[in-house]
Amino acid sequence: MLAQLAAFLLGLLAGGMLVIAVVLVPFWSALPPADLRAWFARHAGRTGALMFPLGAAATAAAAAAWLADRARWPALAAGAAAGVVAVT
């Protein structure tokens, strides 16, 4: 059950990152620097309010799955999720 929850949360995290890459990055690239800074000042909190808890939940679920099963794949998933959260 924990492994399925971890997979679900990691899928949501990956989907959120894909939306950022496909939708927001082209939008950001088209903005002049001053407008980009203004956009980030207004909206960065919303992105962080979604992505940071989602990343933390995915990391926690993957770590719990690893602790429950002591298998290699949940450990790899927990490490990867922690890396994504750290980089973000």
PDB file with one MODEL, atoms N, CA, C and O in Angstrom:
MODEL        1
ATOM      1  N   MET A   1       0.818  -1.200   0.000  1.00  0.00           N
ATOM      2  CA  MET A   1       0.000   0.000   0.000  1.00  0.00           C
ATOM      3  C   MET A   1       0.860   1.263   0.000  1.00  0.00           C
ATOM      4  O   MET A   1       0.567   2.215  -0.723  1.00  0.00           O
ATOM      5  N   LEU A   2       1.914   1.272   0.804  1.00  0.00           N
ATOM      6  CA  LEU A   2       2.790   2.444   0.840  1.00  0.00           C
ATOM      7  C   LEU A   2       3.492   2.656  -0.495  1.00  0.00           C
ATOM      8  O   LEU A   2       3.688   3.792  -0.928  1.00  0.00           O
ATOM      9  N   ALA A   3       3.869   1.561  -1.142  1.00  0.00           N
ATOM     10  CA  ALA A   3       4.539   1.688  -2.440  1.00  0.00           C
ATOM     11  C   ALA A   3       3.600   2.302  -3.476  1.00  0.00           C
ATOM     12  O   ALA A   3       4.030   3.111  -4.298  1.00  0.00           O
ATOM     13  N   GLN A   4       2.325   1.924  -3.443  1.00  0.00           N
ATOM     14  CA  GLN A   4       1.361   2.499  -4.384  1.00  0.00           C
ATOM     15  C   GLN A   4       1.130   3.982  -4.094  1.00  0.00           C
ATOM     16  O   GLN A   4       1.017   4.790  -5.016  1.00  0.00           O
ATOM     17  N   LEU A   5       1.060   4.331  -2.817  1.00  0.00           N
ATOM     18  CA  LEU A   5       0.913   5.738  -2.450  1.00  0.00           C
ATOM     19  C   LEU A   5       2.128   6.538  -2.902  1.00  0.00           C
ATOM     20  O   LEU A   5       1.990   7.640  -3.432  1.00  0.00           O
ATOM     21  N   ALA A   6       3.310   5.983  -2.693  1.00  0.00           N
ATOM     22  CA  ALA A   6       4.533   6.663  -3.125  1.00  0.00           C
ATOM     23  C   ALA A   6       4.543   6.836  -4.637  1.00  0.00           C
ATOM     24  O   ALA A   6       4.904   7.900  -5.139  1.00  0.00           O
ATOM     25  N   ALA A   7       4.150   5.796  -5.365  1.00  0.00           N
ATOM     26  CA  ALA A   7       4.112   5.890  -6.828  1.00  0.00           C
ATOM     27  C   ALA A   7       3.113   6.952  -7.281  1.00  0.00           C
ATOM     28  O   ALA A   7       3.390   7.710  -8.211  1.00  0.00           O
ATOM     29  N   PHE A   8       1.964   7.008  -6.632  1.00  0.00           N
ATOM     30  CA  PHE A   8       0.953   8.012  -6.967  1.00  0.00           C
ATOM     31  C   PHE A   8       1.476   9.426  -6.723  1.00  0.00           C
ATOM     32  O   PHE A   8       1.352  10.298  -7.583  1.00  0.00           O
ATOM     33  N   LEU A   9       2.060   9.645  -5.549  1.00  0.00           N
ATOM     34  CA  LEU A   9       2.572  10.978  -5.216  1.00  0.00           C
ATOM     35  C   LEU A   9       3.750  11.362  -6.101  1.00  0.00           C
ATOM     36  O   LEU A   9       3.867  12.518  -6.508  1.00  0.00           O
ATOM     37  N   LEU A  10       4.621  10.409  -6.402  1.00  0.00           N
ATOM     38  CA  LEU A  10       5.734  10.697  -7.307  1.00  0.00           C
ATOM     39  C   LEU A  10       5.221  11.016  -8.708  1.00  0.00           C
ATOM     40  O   LEU A  10       5.796  11.854  -9.402  1.00  0.00           O
ATOM     41  N   GLY A  11       4.145  10.355  -9.127  1.00  0.00           N
ATOM     42  CA  GLY A  11       3.530  10.674 -10.414  1.00  0.00           C
ATOM     43  C   GLY A  11       2.956  12.080 -10.436  1.00  0.00           C
ATOM     44  O   GLY A  11       3.101  12.800 -11.424  1.00  0.00           O
ATOM     45  N   LEU A  12       2.302  12.473  -9.346  1.00  0.00           N
ATOM     46  CA  LEU A  12       1.792  13.847  -9.258  1.00  0.00           C
ATOM     47  C   LEU A  12       2.929  14.861  -9.287  1.00  0.00           C
ATOM     48  O   LEU A  12       2.826  15.895  -9.948  1.00  0.00           O
ATOM     49  N   LEU A  13       4.010  14.566  -8.572  1.00  0.00           N
ATOM     50  CA  LEU A  13       5.165  15.463  -8.561  1.00  0.00           C
ATOM     51  C   LEU A  13       5.771  15.580  -9.958  1.00  0.00           C
ATOM     52  O   LEU A  13       6.083  16.679 -10.417  1.00  0.00           O
ATOM     53  N   ALA A  14       5.935  14.448 -10.626  1.00  0.00           N
ATOM     54  CA  ALA A  14       6.475  14.471 -11.991  1.00  0.00           C
ATOM     55  C   ALA A  14       5.539  15.216 -12.936  1.00  0.00           C
ATOM     56  O   ALA A  14       5.999  15.962 -13.800  1.00  0.00           O
ATOM     57  N   GLY A  15       4.237  15.024 -12.780  1.00  0.00           N
ATOM     58  CA  GLY A  15       3.281  15.745 -13.608  1.00  0.00           C
ATOM     59  C   GLY A  15       3.333  17.245 -13.382  1.00  0.00           C
ATOM     60  O   GLY A  15       3.258  18.024 -14.333  1.00  0.00           O
ATOM     61  N   GLY A  16       3.461  17.651 -12.131  1.00  0.00           N
ATOM     62  CA  GLY A  16       3.597  19.077 -11.835  1.00  0.00           C
ATOM     63  C   GLY A  16       4.856  19.669 -12.446  1.00  0.00           C
ATOM     64  O   GLY A  16       4.842  20.787 -12.961  1.00  0.00           O
ATOM     65  N   MET A  17       5.939  18.914 -12.385  1.00  0.00           N
ATOM     66  CA  MET A  17       7.188  19.391 -12.984  1.00  0.00           C
ATOM     67  C   MET A  17       7.068  19.450 -14.505  1.00  0.00           C
ATOM     68  O   MET A  17       7.634  20.341 -15.138  1.00  0.00           O
ATOM     69  N   LEU A  18       6.338  18.510 -15.090  1.00  0.00           N
ATOM     70  CA  LEU A  18       6.122  18.520 -16.533  1.00  0.00           C
ATOM     71  C   LEU A  18       5.294  19.732 -16.954  1.00  0.00           C
ATOM     72  O   LEU A  18       5.588  20.360 -17.971  1.00  0.00           O
ATOM     73  N   VAL A  19       4.269  20.060 -16.182  1.00  0.00           N
ATOM     74  CA  VAL A  19       3.466  21.254 -16.477  1.00  0.00           C
ATOM     75  C   VAL A  19       4.340  22.505 -16.416  1.00  0.00           C
ATOM     76  O   VAL A  19       4.230  23.385 -17.270  1.00  0.00           O
ATOM     77  N   ILE A  20       5.197  22.581 -15.417  1.00  0.00           N
ATOM     78  CA  ILE A  20       6.101  23.727 -15.320  1.00  0.00           C
ATOM     79  C   ILE A  20       6.984  23.804 -16.555  1.00  0.00           C
ATOM     80  O   ILE A  20       7.157  24.876 -17.134  1.00  0.00           O
ATOM     81  N   ALA A  21       7.545  22.664 -16.961  1.00  0.00           N
ATOM     82  CA  ALA A  21       8.462  22.653 -18.103  1.00  0.00           C
ATOM     83  C   ALA A  21       7.763  22.962 -19.421  1.00  0.00           C
ATOM     84  O   ALA A  21       8.313  23.677 -20.259  1.00  0.00           O
ATOM     85  N   VAL A  22       6.560  22.435 -19.613  1.00  0.00           N
ATOM     86  CA  VAL A  22       5.882  22.565 -20.902  1.00  0.00           C
ATOM     87  C   VAL A  22       5.074  23.856 -21.011  1.00  0.00           C
ATOM     88  O   VAL A  22       4.988  24.444 -22.089  1.00  0.00           O
ATOM     89  N   VAL A  23       4.485  24.296 -19.912  1.00  0.00           N
ATOM     90  CA  VAL A  23       3.596  25.457 -19.969  1.00  0.00           C
ATOM     91  C   VAL A  23       4.286  26.722 -19.469  1.00  0.00           C
ATOM     92  O   VAL A  23       4.293  27.743 -20.156  1.00  0.00           O
ATOM     93  N   LEU A  24       4.864  26.653 -18.277  1.00  0.00           N
ATOM     94  CA  LEU A  24       5.377  27.877 -17.666  1.00  0.00           C
ATOM     95  C   LEU A  24       6.718  28.335 -18.230  1.00  0.00           C
ATOM     96  O   LEU A  24       6.921  29.534 -18.419  1.00  0.00           O
ATOM     97  N   VAL A  25       7.629  27.421 -18.502  1.00  0.00           N
ATOM     98  CA  VAL A  25       8.948  27.844 -18.993  1.00  0.00           C
ATOM     99  C   VAL A  25       8.843  28.591 -20.320  1.00  0.00           C
ATOM    100  O   VAL A  25       9.484  29.632 -20.464  1.00  0.00           O
ATOM    101  N   PRO A  26       8.061  28.111 -21.308  1.00  0.00           N
ATOM    102  CA  PRO A  26       7.922  28.919 -22.526  1.00  0.00           C
ATOM    103  C   PRO A  26       7.291  30.291 -22.262  1.00  0.00           C
ATOM    104  O   PRO A  26       7.676  31.287 -22.874  1.00  0.00           O
ATOM    105  N   PHE A  27       6.330  30.329 -21.354  1.00  0.00           N
ATOM    106  CA  PHE A  27       5.719  31.608 -20.987  1.00  0.00           C
ATOM    107  C   PHE A  27       6.757  32.532 -20.366  1.00  0.00           C
ATOM    108  O   PHE A  27       6.850  33.706 -20.725  1.00  0.00           O
ATOM    109  N   TRP A  28       7.541  31.992 -19.426  1.00  0.00           N
ATOM    110  CA  TRP A  28       8.574  32.793 -18.782  1.00  0.00           C
ATOM    111  C   TRP A  28       9.610  33.275 -19.786  1.00  0.00           C
ATOM    112  O   TRP A  28      10.081  34.409 -19.701  1.00  0.00           O
ATOM    113  N   SER A  29       9.964  32.421 -20.734  1.00  0.00           N
ATOM    114  CA  SER A  29      10.978  32.784 -21.729  1.00  0.00           C
ATOM    115  C   SER A  29      10.515  33.937 -22.610  1.00  0.00           C
ATOM    116  O   SER A  29      11.334  34.715 -23.100  1.00  0.00           O
ATOM    117  N   ALA A  30       9.214  34.048 -22.812  1.00  0.00           N
ATOM    118  CA  ALA A  30       8.682  35.102 -23.670  1.00  0.00           C
ATOM    119  C   ALA A  30       8.566  36.447 -22.959  1.00  0.00           C
ATOM    120  O   ALA A  30       8.391  37.477 -23.611  1.00  0.00           O
ATOM    121  N   LEU A  31       8.661  36.449 -21.639  1.00  0.00           N
ATOM    122  CA  LEU A  31       8.495  37.699 -20.892  1.00  0.00           C
ATOM    123  C   LEU A  31       9.783  38.510 -20.860  1.00  0.00           C
ATOM    124  O   LEU A  31      10.874  37.944 -20.792  1.00  0.00           O
ATOM    125  N   PRO A  32       9.663  39.821 -20.908  1.00  0.00           N
ATOM    126  CA  PRO A  32      10.832  40.665 -20.651  1.00  0.00           C
ATOM    127  C   PRO A  32      11.283  40.480 -19.195  1.00  0.00           C
ATOM    128  O   PRO A  32      10.467  40.125 -18.345  1.00  0.00           O
ATOM    129  N   PRO A  33      12.556  40.712 -18.896  1.00  0.00           N
ATOM    130  CA  PRO A  33      13.065  40.462 -17.536  1.00  0.00           C
ATOM    131  C   PRO A  33      12.269  41.151 -16.424  1.00  0.00           C
ATOM    132  O   PRO A  33      12.019  40.542 -15.384  1.00  0.00           O
ATOM    133  N   ALA A  34      11.876  42.382 -16.623  1.00  0.00           N
ATOM    134  CA  ALA A  34      11.129  43.090 -15.574  1.00  0.00           C
ATOM    135  C   ALA A  34       9.768  42.440 -15.333  1.00  0.00           C
ATOM    136  O   ALA A  34       9.332  42.311 -14.189  1.00  0.00           O
ATOM    137  N   ASP A  35       9.104  42.033 -16.407  1.00  0.00           N
ATOM    138  CA  ASP A  35       7.807  41.368 -16.264  1.00  0.00           C
ATOM    139  C   ASP A  35       7.956  39.995 -15.618  1.00  0.00           C
ATOM    140  O   ASP A  35       7.098  39.576 -14.841  1.00  0.00           O
ATOM    141  N   LEU A  36       9.036  39.300 -15.935  1.00  0.00           N
ATOM    142  CA  LEU A  36       9.286  37.991 -15.325  1.00  0.00           C
ATOM    143  C   LEU A  36       9.478  38.131 -13.819  1.00  0.00           C
ATOM    144  O   LEU A  36       8.920  37.351 -13.048  1.00  0.00           O
ATOM    145  N   ARG A  37      10.256  39.109 -13.400  1.00  0.00           N
ATOM    146  CA  ARG A  37      10.452  39.332 -11.960  1.00  0.00           C
ATOM    147  C   ARG A  37       9.134  39.684 -11.278  1.00  0.00           C
ATOM    148  O   ARG A  37       8.862  39.218 -10.172  1.00  0.00           O
ATOM    149  N   ALA A  38       8.327  40.494 -11.925  1.00  0.00           N
ATOM    150  CA  ALA A  38       7.027  40.863 -11.355  1.00  0.00           C
ATOM    151  C   ALA A  38       6.108  39.644 -11.272  1.00  0.00           C
ATOM    152  O   ALA A  38       5.398  39.463 -10.283  1.00  0.00           O
ATOM    153  N   TRP A  39       6.123  38.810 -12.311  1.00  0.00           N
ATOM    154  CA  TRP A  39       5.300  37.601 -12.291  1.00  0.00           C
ATOM    155  C   TRP A  39       5.722  36.687 -11.148  1.00  0.00           C
ATOM    156  O   TRP A  39       4.879  36.164 -10.418  1.00  0.00           O
ATOM    157  N   PHE A  40       7.034  36.496 -10.997  1.00  0.00           N
ATOM    158  CA  PHE A  40       7.526  35.644  -9.915  1.00  0.00           C
ATOM    159  C   PHE A  40       7.182  36.221  -8.550  1.00  0.00           C
ATOM    160  O   PHE A  40       6.848  35.474  -7.631  1.00  0.00           O
ATOM    161  N   ALA A  41       7.258  37.519  -8.409  1.00  0.00           N
ATOM    162  CA  ALA A  41       6.922  38.136  -7.122  1.00  0.00           C
ATOM    163  C   ALA A  41       5.464  37.855  -6.751  1.00  0.00           C
ATOM    164  O   ALA A  41       5.140  37.682  -5.577  1.00  0.00           O
ATOM    165  N   ARG A  42       4.596  37.811  -7.752  1.00  0.00           N
ATOM    166  CA  ARG A  42       3.175  37.564  -7.493  1.00  0.00           C
ATOM    167  C   ARG A  42       2.830  36.087  -7.335  1.00  0.00           C
ATOM    168  O   ARG A  42       1.952  35.750  -6.541  1.00  0.00           O
ATOM    169  N   HIS A  43       3.500  35.194  -8.071  1.00  0.00           N
ATOM    170  CA  HIS A  43       3.020  33.813  -8.176  1.00  0.00           C
ATOM    171  C   HIS A  43       3.967  32.731  -7.668  1.00  0.00           C
ATOM    172  O   HIS A  43       3.566  31.569  -7.610  1.00  0.00           O
ATOM    173  N   ALA A  44       5.180  33.051  -7.305  1.00  0.00           N
ATOM    174  CA  ALA A  44       6.119  32.010  -6.871  1.00  0.00           C
ATOM    175  C   ALA A  44       5.624  31.299  -5.619  1.00  0.00           C
ATOM    176  O   ALA A  44       5.860  30.102  -5.453  1.00  0.00           O
ATOM    177  N   GLY A  45       4.949  32.014  -4.746  1.00  0.00           N
ATOM    178  CA  GLY A  45       4.418  31.392  -3.535  1.00  0.00           C
ATOM    179  C   GLY A  45       3.398  30.305  -3.826  1.00  0.00           C
ATOM    180  O   GLY A  45       3.340  29.301  -3.116  1.00  0.00           O
ATOM    181  N   ARG A  46       2.599  30.496  -4.860  1.00  0.00           N
ATOM    182  CA  ARG A  46       1.602  29.485  -5.229  1.00  0.00           C
ATOM    183  C   ARG A  46       2.275  28.206  -5.719  1.00  0.00           C
ATOM    184  O   ARG A  46       1.886  27.099  -5.347  1.00  0.00           O
ATOM    185  N   THR A  47       3.285  28.381  -6.556  1.00  0.00           N
ATOM    186  CA  THR A  47       4.000  27.211  -7.072  1.00  0.00           C
ATOM    187  C   THR A  47       4.669  26.463  -5.934  1.00  0.00           C
ATOM    188  O   THR A  47       4.583  25.238  -5.858  1.00  0.00           O
ATOM    189  N   GLY A  48       5.330  27.187  -5.056  1.00  0.00           N
ATOM    190  CA  GLY A  48       5.987  26.553  -3.918  1.00  0.00           C
ATOM    191  C   GLY A  48       5.003  25.914  -2.958  1.00  0.00           C
ATOM    192  O   GLY A  48       5.282  24.858  -2.390  1.00  0.00           O
ATOM    193  N   ALA A  49       3.844  26.553  -2.771  1.00  0.00           N
ATOM    194  CA  ALA A  49       2.839  26.009  -1.858  1.00  0.00           C
ATOM    195  C   ALA A  49       2.289  24.674  -2.348  1.00  0.00           C
ATOM    196  O   ALA A  49       1.805  23.875  -1.546  1.00  0.00           O
ATOM    197  N   LEU A  50       2.357  24.427  -3.634  1.00  0.00           N
ATOM    198  CA  LEU A  50       1.922  23.141  -4.175  1.00  0.00           C
ATOM    199  C   LEU A  50       3.077  22.145  -4.253  1.00  0.00           C
ATOM    200  O   LEU A  50       2.946  21.003  -3.813  1.00  0.00           O
ATOM    201  N   MET A  51       4.205  22.577  -4.811  1.00  0.00           N
ATOM    202  CA  MET A  51       5.276  21.631  -5.128  1.00  0.00           C
ATOM    203  C   MET A  51       6.060  21.180  -3.899  1.00  0.00           C
ATOM    204  O   MET A  51       6.423  20.007  -3.818  1.00  0.00           O
ATOM    205  N   PHE A  52       6.333  22.054  -2.951  1.00  0.00           N
ATOM    206  CA  PHE A  52       7.120  21.643  -1.777  1.00  0.00           C
ATOM    207  C   PHE A  52       6.389  20.607  -0.920  1.00  0.00           C
ATOM    208  O   PHE A  52       6.991  19.588  -0.582  1.00  0.00           O
ATOM    209  N   PRO A  53       5.118  20.818  -0.550  1.00  0.00           N
ATOM    210  CA  PRO A  53       4.431  19.769   0.216  1.00  0.00           C
ATOM    211  C   PRO A  53       4.256  18.470  -0.583  1.00  0.00           C
ATOM    212  O   PRO A  53       4.339  17.378  -0.022  1.00  0.00           O
ATOM    213  N   LEU A  54       4.016  18.595  -1.884  1.00  0.00           N
ATOM    214  CA  LEU A  54       3.884  17.403  -2.714  1.00  0.00           C
ATOM    215  C   LEU A  54       5.195  16.629  -2.752  1.00  0.00           C
ATOM    216  O   LEU A  54       5.198  15.403  -2.648  1.00  0.00           O
ATOM    217  N   GLY A  55       6.305  17.340  -2.901  1.00  0.00           N
ATOM    218  CA  GLY A  55       7.613  16.681  -2.882  1.00  0.00           C
ATOM    219  C   GLY A  55       7.922  16.059  -1.537  1.00  0.00           C
ATOM    220  O   GLY A  55       8.466  14.957  -1.471  1.00  0.00           O
ATOM    221  N   ALA A  56       7.582  16.754  -0.467  1.00  0.00           N
ATOM    222  CA  ALA A  56       7.822  16.206   0.872  1.00  0.00           C
ATOM    223  C   ALA A  56       6.962  14.973   1.118  1.00  0.00           C
ATOM    224  O   ALA A  56       7.437  13.995   1.695  1.00  0.00           O
ATOM    225  N   ALA A  57       5.706  15.009   0.688  1.00  0.00           N
ATOM    226  CA  ALA A  57       4.827  13.848   0.864  1.00  0.00           C
ATOM    227  C   ALA A  57       5.306  12.664   0.038  1.00  0.00           C
ATOM    228  O   ALA A  57       5.270  11.526   0.505  1.00  0.00           O
ATOM    229  N   ALA A  58       5.754  12.921  -1.184  1.00  0.00           N
ATOM    230  CA  ALA A  58       6.277  11.838  -2.023  1.00  0.00           C
ATOM    231  C   ALA A  58       7.531  11.240  -1.408  1.00  0.00           C
ATOM    232  O   ALA A  58       7.702  10.021  -1.405  1.00  0.00           O
ATOM    233  N   THR A  59       8.406  12.088  -0.888  1.00  0.00           N
ATOM    234  CA  THR A  59       9.622  11.598  -0.231  1.00  0.00           C
ATOM    235  C   THR A  59       9.273  10.777   1.001  1.00  0.00           C
ATOM    236  O   THR A  59       9.831   9.700   1.213  1.00  0.00           O
ATOM    237  N   ALA A  60       8.361  11.280   1.807  1.00  0.00           N
ATOM    238  CA  ALA A  60       7.973  10.565   3.026  1.00  0.00           C
ATOM    239  C   ALA A  60       7.319   9.223   2.705  1.00  0.00           C
ATOM    240  O   ALA A  60       7.606   8.222   3.361  1.00  0.00           O
ATOM    241  N   ALA A  61       6.447   9.197   1.706  1.00  0.00           N
ATOM    242  CA  ALA A  61       5.786   7.939   1.343  1.00  0.00           C
ATOM    243  C   ALA A  61       6.785   6.932   0.788  1.00  0.00           C
ATOM    244  O   ALA A  61       6.710   5.745   1.105  1.00  0.00           O
ATOM    245  N   ALA A  62       7.717   7.396  -0.038  1.00  0.00           N
ATOM    246  CA  ALA A  62       8.727   6.487  -0.583  1.00  0.00           C
ATOM    247  C   ALA A  62       9.653   5.985   0.516  1.00  0.00           C
ATOM    248  O   ALA A  62      10.039   4.816   0.517  1.00  0.00           O
ATOM    249  N   ALA A  63      10.011   6.857   1.449  1.00  0.00           N
ATOM    250  CA  ALA A  63      10.860   6.430   2.571  1.00  0.00           C
ATOM    251  C   ALA A  63      10.120   5.431   3.456  1.00  0.00           C
ATOM    252  O   ALA A  63      10.715   4.457   3.917  1.00  0.00           O
ATOM    253  N   ALA A  64       8.836   5.660   3.696  1.00  0.00           N
ATOM    254  CA  ALA A  64       8.049   4.721   4.499  1.00  0.00           C
ATOM    255  C   ALA A  64       7.924   3.378   3.793  1.00  0.00           C
ATOM    256  O   ALA A  64       7.987   2.330   4.435  1.00  0.00           O
ATOM    257  N   ALA A  65       7.747   3.402   2.470  1.00  0.00           N
ATOM    258  CA  ALA A  65       7.682   2.146   1.712  1.00  0.00           C
ATOM    259  C   ALA A  65       9.007   1.408   1.795  1.00  0.00           C
ATOM    260  O   ALA A  65       9.030   0.182   1.909  1.00  0.00           O
ATOM    261  N   TRP A  66      10.101   2.140   1.739  1.00  0.00           N
ATOM    262  CA  TRP A  66      11.419   1.507   1.859  1.00  0.00           C
ATOM    263  C   TRP A  66      11.608   0.912   3.251  1.00  0.00           C
ATOM    264  O   TRP A  66      12.101  -0.207   3.385  1.00  0.00           O
ATOM    265  N   LEU A  67      11.220   1.651   4.283  1.00  0.00           N
ATOM    266  CA  LEU A  67      11.358   1.132   5.644  1.00  0.00           C
ATOM    267  C   LEU A  67      10.487  -0.102   5.874  1.00  0.00           C
ATOM    268  O   LEU A  67      10.864  -0.999   6.629  1.00  0.00           O
ATOM    269  N   ALA A  68       9.333  -0.148   5.228  1.00  0.00           N
ATOM    270  CA  ALA A  68       8.440  -1.293   5.396  1.00  0.00           C
ATOM    271  C   ALA A  68       8.935  -2.524   4.644  1.00  0.00           C
ATOM    272  O   ALA A  68       8.807  -3.643   5.141  1.00  0.00           O
ATOM    273  N   ASP A  69       9.499  -2.332   3.453  1.00  0.00           N
ATOM    274  CA  ASP A  69       9.880  -3.466   2.608  1.00  0.00           C
ATOM    275  C   ASP A  69      11.375  -3.743   2.571  1.00  0.00           C
ATOM    276  O   ASP A  69      11.789  -4.867   2.286  1.00  0.00           O
ATOM    277  N   ARG A  70      12.184  -2.741   2.854  1.00  0.00           N
ATOM    278  CA  ARG A  70      13.646  -2.847   2.757  1.00  0.00           C
ATOM    279  C   ARG A  70      14.092  -3.329   1.375  1.00  0.00           C
ATOM    280  O   ARG A  70      15.059  -4.079   1.250  1.00  0.00           O
ATOM    281  N   ALA A  71      13.378  -2.890   0.351  1.00  0.00           N
ATOM    282  CA  ALA A  71      13.727  -3.228  -1.025  1.00  0.00           C
ATOM    283  C   ALA A  71      14.517  -2.083  -1.647  1.00  0.00           C
ATOM    284  O   ALA A  71      14.525  -0.965  -1.132  1.00  0.00           O
ATOM    285  N   ARG A  72      15.170  -2.374  -2.744  1.00  0.00           N
ATOM    286  CA  ARG A  72      16.026  -1.382  -3.384  1.00  0.00           C
ATOM    287  C   ARG A  72      15.224  -0.280  -4.074  1.00  0.00           C
ATOM    288  O   ARG A  72      15.597   0.889  -3.979  1.00  0.00           O
ATOM    289  N   TRP A  73      14.130  -0.617  -4.767  1.00  0.00           N
ATOM    290  CA  TRP A  73      13.404   0.381  -5.546  1.00  0.00           C
ATOM    291  C   TRP A  73      12.756   1.469  -4.697  1.00  0.00           C
ATOM    292  O   TRP A  73      12.822   2.638  -5.078  1.00  0.00           O
ATOM    293  N   PRO A  74      12.140   1.146  -3.579  1.00  0.00           N
ATOM    294  CA  PRO A  74      11.621   2.241  -2.741  1.00  0.00           C
ATOM    295  C   PRO A  74      12.729   3.148  -2.207  1.00  0.00           C
ATOM    296  O   PRO A  74      12.520   4.351  -2.051  1.00  0.00           O
ATOM    297  N   ALA A  75      13.895   2.588  -1.928  1.00  0.00           N
ATOM    298  CA  ALA A  75      15.015   3.421  -1.482  1.00  0.00           C
ATOM    299  C   ALA A  75      15.453   4.363  -2.592  1.00  0.00           C
ATOM    300  O   ALA A  75      15.739   5.534  -2.342  1.00  0.00           O
ATOM    301  N   LEU A  76      15.504   3.856  -3.810  1.00  0.00           N
ATOM    302  CA  LEU A  76      15.865   4.695  -4.954  1.00  0.00           C
ATOM    303  C   LEU A  76      14.822   5.790  -5.171  1.00  0.00           C
ATOM    304  O   LEU A  76      15.169   6.937  -5.451  1.00  0.00           O
ATOM    305  N   ALA A  77      13.543   5.433  -5.042  1.00  0.00           N
ATOM    306  CA  ALA A  77      12.473   6.422  -5.203  1.00  0.00           C
ATOM    307  C   ALA A  77      12.555   7.497  -4.129  1.00  0.00           C
ATOM    308  O   ALA A  77      12.381   8.680  -4.419  1.00  0.00           O
ATOM    309  N   ALA A  78      12.818   7.094  -2.894  1.00  0.00           N
ATOM    310  CA  ALA A  78      12.936   8.072  -1.806  1.00  0.00           C
ATOM    311  C   ALA A  78      14.121   8.997  -2.042  1.00  0.00           C
ATOM    312  O   ALA A  78      14.017  10.206  -1.833  1.00  0.00           O
ATOM    313  N   GLY A  79      15.232   8.443  -2.470  1.00  0.00           N
ATOM    314  CA  GLY A  79      16.406   9.269  -2.754  1.00  0.00           C
ATOM    315  C   GLY A  79      16.173  10.230  -3.903  1.00  0.00           C
ATOM    316  O   GLY A  79      16.581  11.390  -3.843  1.00  0.00           O
ATOM    317  N   ALA A  80      15.513   9.748  -4.956  1.00  0.00           N
ATOM    318  CA  ALA A  80      15.224  10.614  -6.100  1.00  0.00           C
ATOM    319  C   ALA A  80      14.263  11.736  -5.715  1.00  0.00           C
ATOM    320  O   ALA A  80      14.458  12.884  -6.113  1.00  0.00           O
ATOM    321  N   ALA A  81      13.236  11.411  -4.949  1.00  0.00           N
ATOM    322  CA  ALA A  81      12.286  12.444  -4.515  1.00  0.00           C
ATOM    323  C   ALA A  81      12.973  13.462  -3.617  1.00  0.00           C
ATOM    324  O   ALA A  81      12.722  14.661  -3.732  1.00  0.00           O
ATOM    325  N   ALA A  82      13.834  12.996  -2.729  1.00  0.00           N
ATOM    326  CA  ALA A  82      14.575  13.924  -1.864  1.00  0.00           C
ATOM    327  C   ALA A  82      15.478  14.820  -2.696  1.00  0.00           C
ATOM    328  O   ALA A  82      15.626  16.005  -2.396  1.00  0.00           O
ATOM    329  N   GLY A  83      16.079  14.266  -3.734  1.00  0.00           N
ATOM    330  CA  GLY A  83      16.917  15.075  -4.621  1.00  0.00           C
ATOM    331  C   GLY A  83      16.124  16.143  -5.349  1.00  0.00           C
ATOM    332  O   GLY A  83      16.584  17.275  -5.492  1.00  0.00           O
ATOM    333  N   VAL A  84      14.934  15.787  -5.809  1.00  0.00           N
ATOM    334  CA  VAL A  84      14.081  16.764  -6.495  1.00  0.00           C
ATOM    335  C   VAL A  84      13.687  17.882  -5.543  1.00  0.00           C
ATOM    336  O   VAL A  84      13.725  19.056  -5.910  1.00  0.00           O
ATOM    337  N   VAL A  85      13.311  17.522  -4.332  1.00  0.00           N
ATOM    338  CA  VAL A  85      12.927  18.539  -3.345  1.00  0.00           C
ATOM    339  C   VAL A  85      14.117  19.429  -3.014  1.00  0.00           C
ATOM    340  O   VAL A  85      13.960  20.642  -2.874  1.00  0.00           O
ATOM    341  N   ALA A  86      15.302  18.843  -2.886  1.00  0.00           N
ATOM    342  CA  ALA A  86      16.492  19.633  -2.555  1.00  0.00           C
ATOM    343  C   ALA A  86      16.850  20.603  -3.674  1.00  0.00           C
ATOM    344  O   ALA A  86      17.240  21.740  -3.407  1.00  0.00           O
ATOM    345  N   VAL A  87      16.722  20.167  -4.914  1.00  0.00           N
ATOM    346  CA  VAL A  87      17.067  21.023  -6.051  1.00  0.00           C
ATOM    347  C   VAL A  87      16.029  22.118  -6.237  1.00  0.00           C
ATOM    348  O   VAL A  87      16.355  23.237  -6.633  1.00  0.00           O
ATOM    349  N   THR A  88      14.794  21.791  -5.952  1.00  0.00           N
ATOM    350  CA  THR A  88      13.715  22.752  -6.144  1.00  0.00           C
ATOM    351  C   THR A  88      13.750  23.751  -5.026  1.00  0.00           C
ATOM    352  O   THR A  88      12.923  24.662  -4.986  1.00  0.00           O
TER     353      THR A  88
ENDMDL
END
